[in-house]
mmCIF file of C-alpha atoms in Angstrom:
data_model
loop_
_atom_site.group_PDB
_atom_site.id
_atom_site.type_symbol
_atom_site.label_atom_id
_atom_site.label_comp_id
_atom_site.label_asym_id
_atom_site.label_seq_id
_atom_site.Cartn_x
_atom_site.Cartn_y
_atom_site.Cartn_z
ATOM 1 C CA MET K 267 19.608 -19.214 -3.027
ATOM 2 C CA THR K 268 20.558 -16.089 -1.062
ATOM 3 C CA TYR K 269 18.516 -13.270 -2.592
ATOM 4 C CA SER K 270 15.233 -12.857 -4.438
ATOM 5 C CA VAL K 271 14.168 -9.536 -5.929
ATOM 6 C CA VAL K 272 10.413 -9.060 -6.414
ATOM 7 C CA ILE K 273 9.561 -6.482 -9.115
ATOM 8 C CA PRO K 274 5.865 -5.774 -9.842
ATOM 9 C CA ALA K 275 5.410 -4.182 -13.270
ATOM 10 C CA TYR K 276 2.448 -2.674 -15.095
ATOM 11 C CA ASN K 277 2.902 -1.000 -18.490
ATOM 12 C CA GLU K 278 6.602 -0.311 -17.918
ATOM 13 C CA GLU K 279 8.034 -1.002 -21.391
ATOM 14 C CA GLU K 280 9.833 2.361 -21.403
ATOM 15 C CA VAL K 281 11.849 1.602 -18.267
ATOM 16 C CA ILE K 282 11.913 -2.183 -17.849
ATOM 17 C CA THR K 283 15.157 -2.757 -19.780
ATOM 18 C CA GLU K 284 16.993 -0.182 -17.671
ATOM 19 C CA THR K 285 15.464 -1.724 -14.548
ATOM 20 C CA TYR K 286 16.792 -5.148 -15.506
ATOM 21 C CA LYS K 287 20.264 -3.763 -16.264
ATOM 22 C CA ARG K 288 20.584 -1.891 -12.972
ATOM 23 C CA LEU K 289 19.183 -4.726 -10.883
ATOM 24 C CA SER K 290 21.461 -7.284 -12.546
ATOM 25 C CA GLU K 291 24.490 -5.073 -12.055
ATOM 26 C CA VAL K 292 23.747 -4.525 -8.367
ATOM 27 C CA MET K 293 22.972 -8.176 -7.667
ATOM 28 C CA ARG K 294 26.071 -9.451 -9.465
ATOM 29 C CA GLY K 295 28.140 -6.977 -7.497
ATOM 30 C CA MET K 296 26.859 -8.478 -4.251
ATOM 31 C CA GLY K 297 28.615 -11.729 -5.196
ATOM 32 C CA GLU K 298 25.935 -14.220 -4.092
ATOM 33 C CA SER K 299 23.225 -16.267 -5.784
ATOM 34 C CA TYR K 300 20.101 -14.364 -6.712
ATOM 35 C CA GLU K 301 16.948 -14.327 -8.807
ATOM 36 C CA LEU K 302 14.855 -11.520 -10.292
ATOM 37 C CA VAL K 303 11.135 -12.273 -10.033
ATOM 38 C CA PHE K 304 9.199 -9.946 -12.343
ATOM 39 C CA VAL K 305 5.434 -9.953 -11.886
ATOM 40 C CA ASN K 306 3.581 -8.669 -14.938
ATOM 41 C CA ASP K 307 0.322 -7.240 -13.622
ATOM 42 C CA GLY K 308 -1.686 -7.556 -16.826
ATOM 43 C CA SER K 309 0.318 -5.007 -18.808
ATOM 44 C CA ARG K 310 -1.160 -3.885 -22.130
ATOM 45 C CA ASP K 311 2.135 -2.878 -23.688
ATOM 46 C CA ARG K 312 5.286 -4.921 -24.428
ATOM 47 C CA THR K 313 6.366 -5.273 -20.781
ATOM 48 C CA ALA K 314 5.740 -9.046 -20.631
ATOM 49 C CA GLU K 315 7.392 -9.628 -24.016
ATOM 50 C CA ILE K 316 10.524 -7.740 -23.015
ATOM 51 C CA ILE K 317 10.831 -9.577 -19.684
ATOM 52 C CA ALA K 318 10.328 -12.915 -21.432
ATOM 53 C CA GLY K 319 13.360 -11.987 -23.529
ATOM 54 C CA PHE K 320 15.378 -11.528 -20.330
ATOM 55 C CA CYS K 321 14.291 -14.999 -19.191
ATOM 56 C CA ALA K 322 15.511 -16.510 -22.456
ATOM 57 C CA CYS K 323 19.067 -15.224 -22.007
ATOM 58 C CA ASP K 324 19.400 -15.027 -18.205
ATOM 59 C CA GLU K 325 18.710 -18.000 -15.946
ATOM 60 C CA ASN K 326 18.415 -15.661 -12.950
ATOM 61 C CA VAL K 327 15.195 -14.098 -14.274
ATOM 62 C CA ARG K 328 11.657 -15.382 -13.842
ATOM 63 C CA LEU K 329 8.410 -13.905 -15.119
ATOM 64 C CA VAL K 330 5.044 -14.378 -13.400
ATOM 65 C CA ASN K 331 2.276 -13.364 -15.789
ATOM 66 C CA PHE K 332 -1.153 -12.450 -14.412
ATOM 67 C CA SER K 333 -4.266 -13.256 -16.441
ATOM 68 C CA ARG K 334 -5.321 -9.588 -16.120
ATOM 69 C CA ASN K 335 -4.540 -6.486 -14.075
ATOM 70 C CA PHE K 336 -5.129 -7.286 -10.379
ATOM 71 C CA GLY K 337 -3.250 -4.393 -8.774
ATOM 72 C CA HIS K 338 0.025 -3.485 -7.121
ATOM 73 C CA MET K 339 -0.488 -5.296 -3.798
ATOM 74 C CA PRO K 340 -1.560 -8.622 -5.398
ATOM 75 C CA ALA K 341 1.481 -8.379 -7.697
ATOM 76 C CA ILE K 342 3.818 -8.016 -4.723
ATOM 77 C CA SER K 343 2.017 -10.881 -2.951
ATOM 78 C CA ALA K 344 2.552 -13.119 -5.986
ATOM 79 C CA GLY K 345 6.225 -12.226 -6.136
ATOM 80 C CA MET K 346 6.645 -13.080 -2.457
ATOM 81 C CA GLU K 347 4.885 -16.405 -3.063
ATOM 82 C CA TYR K 348 7.289 -17.327 -5.849
ATOM 83 C CA ALA K 349 10.455 -15.924 -4.248
ATOM 84 C CA ARG K 350 12.902 -18.634 -3.135
ATOM 85 C CA GLY K 351 15.696 -16.592 -1.565
ATOM 86 C CA ALA K 352 16.745 -16.475 2.072
ATOM 87 C CA ALA K 353 16.217 -12.713 1.830
ATOM 88 C CA VAL K 354 13.642 -11.029 -0.404
ATOM 89 C CA PHE K 355 13.985 -7.514 -1.801
ATOM 90 C CA ILE K 356 10.842 -5.691 -2.955
ATOM 91 C CA ILE K 357 11.192 -2.833 -5.429
ATOM 92 C CA ASP K 358 8.958 -1.183 -8.043
ATOM 93 C CA ALA K 359 9.981 -1.284 -11.686
ATOM 94 C CA ASP K 360 9.995 2.511 -12.162
ATOM 95 C CA LEU K 361 13.464 2.992 -10.569
ATOM 96 C CA GLN K 362 12.299 5.723 -8.199
ATOM 97 C CA ASP K 363 13.643 3.507 -5.437
ATOM 98 C CA PRO K 364 17.343 2.942 -6.262
ATOM 99 C CA PRO K 365 18.505 -0.709 -6.260
ATOM 100 C CA GLU K 366 21.989 0.571 -5.307
ATOM 101 C CA VAL K 367 20.657 0.686 -1.717
ATOM 102 C CA PHE K 368 20.382 -3.138 -1.673
ATOM 103 C CA PRO K 369 23.916 -3.758 -0.314
ATOM 104 C CA GLN K 370 23.207 -1.506 2.710
ATOM 105 C CA MET K 371 19.980 -3.416 3.351
ATOM 106 C CA ALA K 372 21.784 -6.738 3.039
ATOM 107 C CA GLU K 373 24.401 -5.577 5.538
ATOM 108 C CA LYS K 374 21.681 -4.812 8.087
ATOM 109 C CA TRP K 375 20.111 -8.203 7.392
ATOM 110 C CA ARG K 376 23.399 -9.944 8.113
ATOM 111 C CA GLU K 377 23.576 -8.029 11.379
ATOM 112 C CA GLY K 378 20.432 -9.874 12.440
ATOM 113 C CA TYR K 379 17.532 -7.676 11.295
ATOM 114 C CA HIS K 380 14.573 -9.473 9.701
ATOM 115 C CA VAL K 381 13.087 -6.429 7.963
ATOM 116 C CA VAL K 382 15.121 -3.565 6.503
ATOM 117 C CA TYR K 383 12.913 -0.903 4.954
ATOM 118 C CA GLY K 384 13.963 2.069 2.882
ATOM 119 C CA GLN K 385 13.020 5.359 4.557
ATOM 120 C CA ARG K 386 12.736 8.380 2.261
ATOM 121 C CA GLU K 387 14.780 11.405 3.273
ATOM 122 C CA LYS K 388 13.892 13.289 0.119
ATOM 123 C CA ARG K 389 11.512 12.822 -2.824
ATOM 124 C CA GLU K 390 12.853 14.126 -6.136
ATOM 125 C CA GLY K 391 10.760 14.876 -9.227
ATOM 126 C CA GLU K 392 7.416 14.977 -7.402
ATOM 127 C CA SER K 393 4.939 17.834 -7.057
ATOM 128 C CA TRP K 394 4.494 19.720 -3.800
ATOM 129 C CA PHE K 395 0.991 18.269 -3.566
ATOM 130 C CA LYS K 396 2.259 14.693 -3.840
ATOM 131 C CA LYS K 397 4.932 15.330 -1.214
ATOM 132 C CA ALA K 398 2.552 17.101 1.185
ATOM 133 C CA SER K 399 -0.238 14.538 0.787
ATOM 134 C CA ALA K 400 2.156 11.617 1.261
ATOM 135 C CA LYS K 401 3.644 13.188 4.397
ATOM 136 C CA PHE K 402 0.167 13.803 5.820
ATOM 137 C CA PHE K 403 -1.046 10.297 4.905
ATOM 138 C CA TYR K 404 1.794 8.427 6.608
ATOM 139 C CA ARG K 405 1.420 10.414 9.802
ATOM 140 C CA PHE K 406 -2.372 10.182 9.781
ATOM 141 C CA LEU K 407 -2.267 6.411 9.187
ATOM 142 C CA ARG K 408 0.208 5.906 12.012
ATOM 143 C CA SER K 409 -2.050 7.856 14.387
ATOM 144 C CA MET K 410 -5.055 5.758 13.370
ATOM 145 C CA THR K 411 -3.637 2.288 14.026
ATOM 146 C CA SER K 412 -2.055 0.386 16.885
ATOM 147 C CA VAL K 413 0.446 -1.224 14.500
ATOM 148 C CA ASP K 414 3.839 0.517 14.488
ATOM 149 C CA LEU K 415 4.006 1.695 10.867
ATOM 150 C CA PRO K 416 7.307 3.481 10.113
ATOM 151 C CA LEU K 417 6.983 6.945 8.591
ATOM 152 C CA ASP K 418 7.926 7.807 5.004
ATOM 153 C CA THR K 419 8.293 4.226 3.827
ATOM 154 C CA GLY K 420 6.799 2.234 0.984
ATOM 155 C CA GLU K 421 7.162 -1.357 -0.149
ATOM 156 C CA PHE K 422 10.872 -0.819 -0.921
ATOM 157 C CA ARG K 423 12.559 -3.136 1.578
ATOM 158 C CA LEU K 424 14.330 -6.384 2.372
ATOM 159 C CA ILE K 425 12.473 -9.078 4.288
ATOM 160 C CA ASP K 426 13.879 -12.252 5.758
ATOM 161 C CA ARG K 427 12.595 -15.660 4.677
ATOM 162 C CA LYS K 428 10.761 -16.030 8.011
ATOM 163 C CA VAL K 429 8.898 -12.777 7.456
ATOM 164 C CA CYS K 430 8.064 -13.658 3.858
ATOM 165 C CA ASP K 431 6.619 -17.028 4.894
ATOM 166 C CA ALA K 432 4.652 -15.454 7.742
ATOM 167 C CA VAL K 433 3.058 -12.863 5.452
ATOM 168 C CA ASN K 434 2.340 -15.483 2.779
ATOM 169 C CA LYS K 435 0.367 -17.519 5.324
ATOM 170 C CA LEU K 436 -1.974 -14.639 6.192
ATOM 171 C CA PRO K 437 -5.374 -15.442 4.654
ATOM 172 C CA GLU K 438 -6.721 -11.967 3.826
ATOM 173 C CA LYS K 439 -7.207 -10.966 0.197
ATOM 174 C CA ASN K 440 -7.098 -7.135 0.478
ATOM 175 C CA ARG K 441 -3.446 -6.770 1.331
ATOM 176 C CA TYR K 442 -1.559 -3.712 2.494
ATOM 177 C CA ILE K 443 1.913 -5.256 2.382
ATOM 178 C CA ARG K 444 3.866 -2.708 4.414
ATOM 179 C CA GLY K 445 1.214 -2.923 7.120
ATOM 180 C CA LEU K 446 1.271 -6.720 7.160
ATOM 181 C CA VAL K 447 5.082 -6.759 7.385
ATOM 182 C CA SER K 448 4.896 -4.426 10.381
ATOM 183 C CA TRP K 449 2.068 -6.457 11.937
ATOM 184 C CA VAL K 450 3.956 -9.787 11.902
ATOM 185 C CA GLY K 451 6.713 -8.198 13.963
ATOM 186 C CA PHE K 452 10.313 -9.468 14.008
ATOM 187 C CA LYS K 453 13.380 -7.237 14.283
ATOM 188 C CA GLN K 454 13.116 -4.230 11.971
ATOM 189 C CA THR K 455 15.252 -1.228 11.072
ATOM 190 C CA ALA K 456 15.520 1.511 8.432
ATOM 191 C CA VAL K 457 18.016 2.526 5.776
ATOM 192 C CA PRO K 458 17.638 6.188 4.678
ATOM 193 C CA TYR K 459 17.730 7.021 0.970
ATOM 194 C CA VAL K 460 16.711 9.664 -1.560
ATOM 195 C CA ARG K 461 13.757 8.724 -3.730
ATOM 196 C CA GLN K 462 14.599 9.552 -7.317
ATOM 197 C CA GLU K 463 12.566 10.928 -10.186
ATOM 198 C CA ARG K 464 10.854 8.323 -12.334
ATOM 199 C CA PHE K 465 13.294 7.144 -15.067
ATOM 200 C CA ALA K 466 10.610 7.013 -17.779
ATOM 201 C CA GLY K 467 6.907 6.486 -18.268
ATOM 202 C CA LYS K 468 3.981 7.749 -16.207
ATOM 203 C CA THR K 469 2.983 7.146 -12.605
ATOM 204 C CA LYS K 470 0.523 4.324 -12.000
ATOM 205 C CA TYR K 471 -0.862 6.072 -8.915
ATOM 206 C CA PRO K 472 -3.021 9.079 -9.918
ATOM 207 C CA LEU K 473 -5.025 10.873 -7.230
ATOM 208 C CA ARG K 474 -7.991 8.518 -7.542
ATOM 209 C CA LYS K 475 -5.845 5.439 -6.909
ATOM 210 C CA MET K 476 -3.974 7.189 -4.106
ATOM 211 C CA LEU K 477 -7.249 7.895 -2.291
ATOM 212 C CA ALA K 478 -8.438 4.302 -2.783
ATOM 213 C CA PHE K 479 -5.076 3.014 -1.553
ATOM 214 C CA ALA K 480 -5.298 5.246 1.541
ATOM 215 C CA MET K 481 -8.786 3.966 2.327
ATOM 216 C CA ASP K 482 -7.636 0.349 1.947
ATOM 217 C CA ALA K 483 -4.697 0.978 4.288
ATOM 218 C CA ILE K 484 -6.822 2.650 6.969
ATOM 219 C CA THR K 485 -9.654 0.105 6.904
ATOM 220 C CA ALA K 486 -7.168 -2.789 6.890
ATOM 221 C CA PHE K 487 -5.398 -1.790 10.091
ATOM 222 C CA SER K 488 -7.651 0.470 12.078
ATOM 223 C CA TYR K 489 -11.116 0.516 13.661
ATOM 224 C CA LYS K 490 -10.579 4.053 14.939
ATOM 225 C CA PRO K 491 -12.657 5.644 12.145
ATOM 226 C CA LEU K 492 -15.675 3.712 13.404
ATOM 227 C CA LYS K 493 -14.929 4.836 16.950
ATOM 228 C CA LEU K 494 -14.552 8.430 15.772
ATOM 229 C CA ALA K 495 -17.880 8.147 13.963
ATOM 230 C CA THR K 496 -19.518 7.022 17.210
ATOM 231 C CA THR K 497 -17.933 9.901 19.119
ATOM 232 C CA LEU K 498 -18.997 12.373 16.448
ATOM 233 C CA GLY K 499 -22.557 11.078 16.546
ATOM 234 C CA PHE K 500 -22.633 11.433 20.326
ATOM 235 C CA LEU K 501 -21.348 15.023 20.161
ATOM 236 C CA ILE K 502 -23.925 15.957 17.539
ATOM 237 C CA ALA K 503 -26.684 14.419 19.636
ATOM 238 C CA LEU K 504 -25.443 16.352 22.686
ATOM 239 C CA PHE K 505 -25.325 19.595 20.751
ATOM 240 C CA SER K 506 -28.818 18.971 19.388
ATOM 241 C CA PHE K 507 -30.176 18.363 22.895
ATOM 242 C CA VAL K 508 -28.612 21.566 24.231
ATOM 243 C CA TYR K 509 -29.967 23.515 21.283
ATOM 244 C CA LEU K 510 -33.412 22.027 21.919
ATOM 245 C CA LEU K 511 -33.282 23.310 25.507
ATOM 246 C CA VAL K 512 -32.440 26.776 24.186
ATOM 247 C CA ILE K 513 -35.440 26.685 21.863
ATOM 248 C CA PHE K 514 -37.755 25.620 24.714
ATOM 249 C CA TYR K 515 -36.420 28.418 26.881
ATOM 250 C CA GLN K 516 -36.988 31.006 24.168
ATOM 251 C CA PHE K 517 -40.481 29.679 23.492
ATOM 252 C CA PHE K 518 -41.695 29.680 27.115
ATOM 253 C CA PHE K 519 -39.759 32.528 28.764
ATOM 254 C CA THR K 520 -38.974 35.119 26.085
ATOM 255 C CA ASP K 521 -40.707 37.011 23.335
ATOM 256 C CA THR K 522 -37.997 36.192 20.818
ATOM 257 C CA THR K 523 -39.345 35.523 17.367
ATOM 258 C CA ILE K 524 -37.695 32.499 15.897
ATOM 259 C CA THR K 525 -37.694 32.578 12.147
ATOM 260 C CA GLY K 526 -35.564 29.447 12.152
ATOM 261 C CA TRP K 527 -35.378 28.659 8.428
ATOM 262 C CA ALA K 528 -31.681 29.280 7.781
ATOM 263 C CA SER K 529 -30.477 27.746 11.062
ATOM 264 C CA THR K 530 -32.792 24.748 10.686
ATOM 265 C CA MET K 531 -31.675 24.023 7.125
ATOM 266 C CA GLY K 532 -28.018 24.533 8.052
ATOM 267 C CA ILE K 533 -28.181 22.100 10.953
ATOM 268 C CA LEU K 534 -30.223 19.632 8.873
ATOM 269 C CA LEU K 535 -27.752 19.642 5.997
ATOM 270 C CA LEU K 536 -24.797 19.342 8.359
ATOM 271 C CA THR K 537 -26.212 16.417 10.293
ATOM 272 C CA GLN K 538 -27.416 14.608 7.163
ATOM 273 C CA GLY K 539 -24.002 15.056 5.570
ATOM 274 C CA ILE K 540 -22.309 13.583 8.617
ATOM 275 C CA VAL K 541 -24.780 10.695 8.687
ATOM 276 C CA MET K 542 -24.048 9.900 5.032
ATOM 277 C CA MET K 543 -20.310 10.104 5.714
ATOM 278 C CA ILE K 544 -20.642 7.632 8.586
ATOM 279 C CA LEU K 545 -22.773 5.291 6.470
ATOM 280 C CA GLY K 546 -20.155 5.442 3.720
ATOM 281 C CA LEU K 547 -17.422 4.637 6.213
ATOM 282 C CA MET K 548 -19.369 1.654 7.503
ATOM 283 C CA GLY K 549 -19.869 0.605 3.888
ATOM 284 C CA GLU K 550 -16.111 0.506 3.358
ATOM 285 C CA TYR K 551 -15.685 -1.961 6.218
ATOM 286 C CA ILE K 552 -18.687 -4.023 5.108
ATOM 287 C CA GLY K 553 -17.273 -4.101 1.579
ATOM 288 C CA ARG K 554 -13.992 -5.499 2.880
ATOM 289 C CA LEU K 555 -15.910 -8.197 4.740
ATOM 290 C CA TYR K 556 -17.845 -8.992 1.559
ATOM 291 C CA GLU K 557 -14.628 -9.398 -0.444
ATOM 292 C CA GLU K 558 -13.139 -11.710 2.193
ATOM 293 C CA ILE K 559 -16.286 -13.825 2.487
ATOM 294 C CA LYS K 560 -16.407 -14.466 -1.273
ATOM 295 C CA ASN K 561 -12.989 -16.117 -0.856
ATOM 296 C CA ARG K 562 -11.936 -15.468 -4.436
ATOM 297 C CA PRO K 563 -8.198 -15.595 -5.184
ATOM 298 C CA ALA K 564 -6.355 -12.293 -4.913
ATOM 299 C CA TYR K 565 -4.852 -12.956 -8.346
ATOM 300 C CA ILE K 566 -4.723 -15.544 -11.141
ATOM 301 C CA VAL K 567 -1.387 -16.563 -12.648
ATOM 302 C CA GLN K 568 -1.614 -17.267 -16.356
ATOM 303 C CA GLU K 569 1.919 -18.585 -16.770
ATOM 304 C CA VAL K 570 5.379 -18.604 -15.242
ATOM 305 C CA ILE K 571 8.407 -18.313 -17.502
ATOM 306 C CA GLY K 572 11.856 -19.294 -16.356
ATOM 307 C CA GLY K 573 10.869 -21.065 -13.144
ATOM 308 C CA GLU K 574 9.693 -24.397 -11.802
ATOM 309 C CA LYS K 575 6.031 -23.502 -11.076
ATOM 310 C CA GLN K 576 3.867 -23.489 -14.177
ATOM 311 C CA ASN K 577 0.288 -22.348 -14.754
ATOM 312 C CA GLN K 578 -0.825 -22.242 -11.122
ATOM 313 C CA ASP K 579 -3.614 -20.208 -9.531
ATOM 314 C CA ILE K 580 -2.180 -18.754 -6.333
ATOM 315 C CA LEU K 581 -4.091 -17.611 -3.239
#
C-alpha cells in the first residue's frame, strides 16, 4: 500500500461526511493504493456510527474506536500504529488543513524527503488572539528547545514509513507528535498552504486546552525552564543581598528612618510568588515522570472496524 491517511476525530458528526468525501476524492485522484484510518477518540455524538457506515461501503476505510476520550496526541499515535502505507498523511477531521495539499506533499516525498510538513502562510476564520498566541507560542517553543521545530506548523504532514516506525518505537506516553517527528531527524521540508476556516462544528482546543498543550510541548522537549528558574532564583538572591547591605548601611551610618512595611510586603509577595511559580514548574516535570513511571497505555482500543487488527490494547 502506498498511502495511509490518519484522521483523529472527536465529536465531528457535522463535518465527518464532508471530510470523507474530500479525502476520498483527493486520494483517488492520486492514482495509487491508499487507506483512510479514522481514529474515533471517544466521541459522544454519531461520529463513530457515521464512519462505520463508510467502512461498510468502502474497503479503503478503517475505524479505530477508543474505549473513551484519550486526547488528540494519543489518537494520532494510534493512527500511526495502525497505518500500513509507505507514506503516512496526518490531518485533522475539521478540514481546516486542506487535503488538496496532499499531492504537493507526495511530490516532495518522491523527491527523497522523509517528512513533508504543511507550513501555514495564513490562518482564515480565526480570532486575532488565536493567531497572535499561536505565533508567539511557536517562536517561544523553538527558542526553548534544542530540537529544530519548524515555525507555524501543526500535525498536518506526510511522514515516510521509516519515520512512522521510528516514532512508534519511542516509549514515552505523553507525546507531542510534531516534536517527536522533528527529534527523530531524517530529511524534512515544508509545503506552504493557507489554513482554512473550520467547515462545521466547534473547535476542540479552547484556551484551557491550548495552555495545557503548550505546557506539555515545552516540558516534553526542553529543560530550559528549570535552568531559567535557577537563574531567576540566583538573581533574586543577589538582589536581596545587595538590598540587605543597603539596609545595614542606613542603620549604622545614617539617620534615615525606615518604615519598611510597604517595601517589605512587596518584596515578600514578589519572592513568594516566584517561589510558588518555580515549585509549580518543577511539579509539571515531576508529574510527567510520574505518568511515565506508571507505565499505563497511552490509549485503549475498543474495536477496529474494516481492518485486520481486532480488539487490541496498543501502547
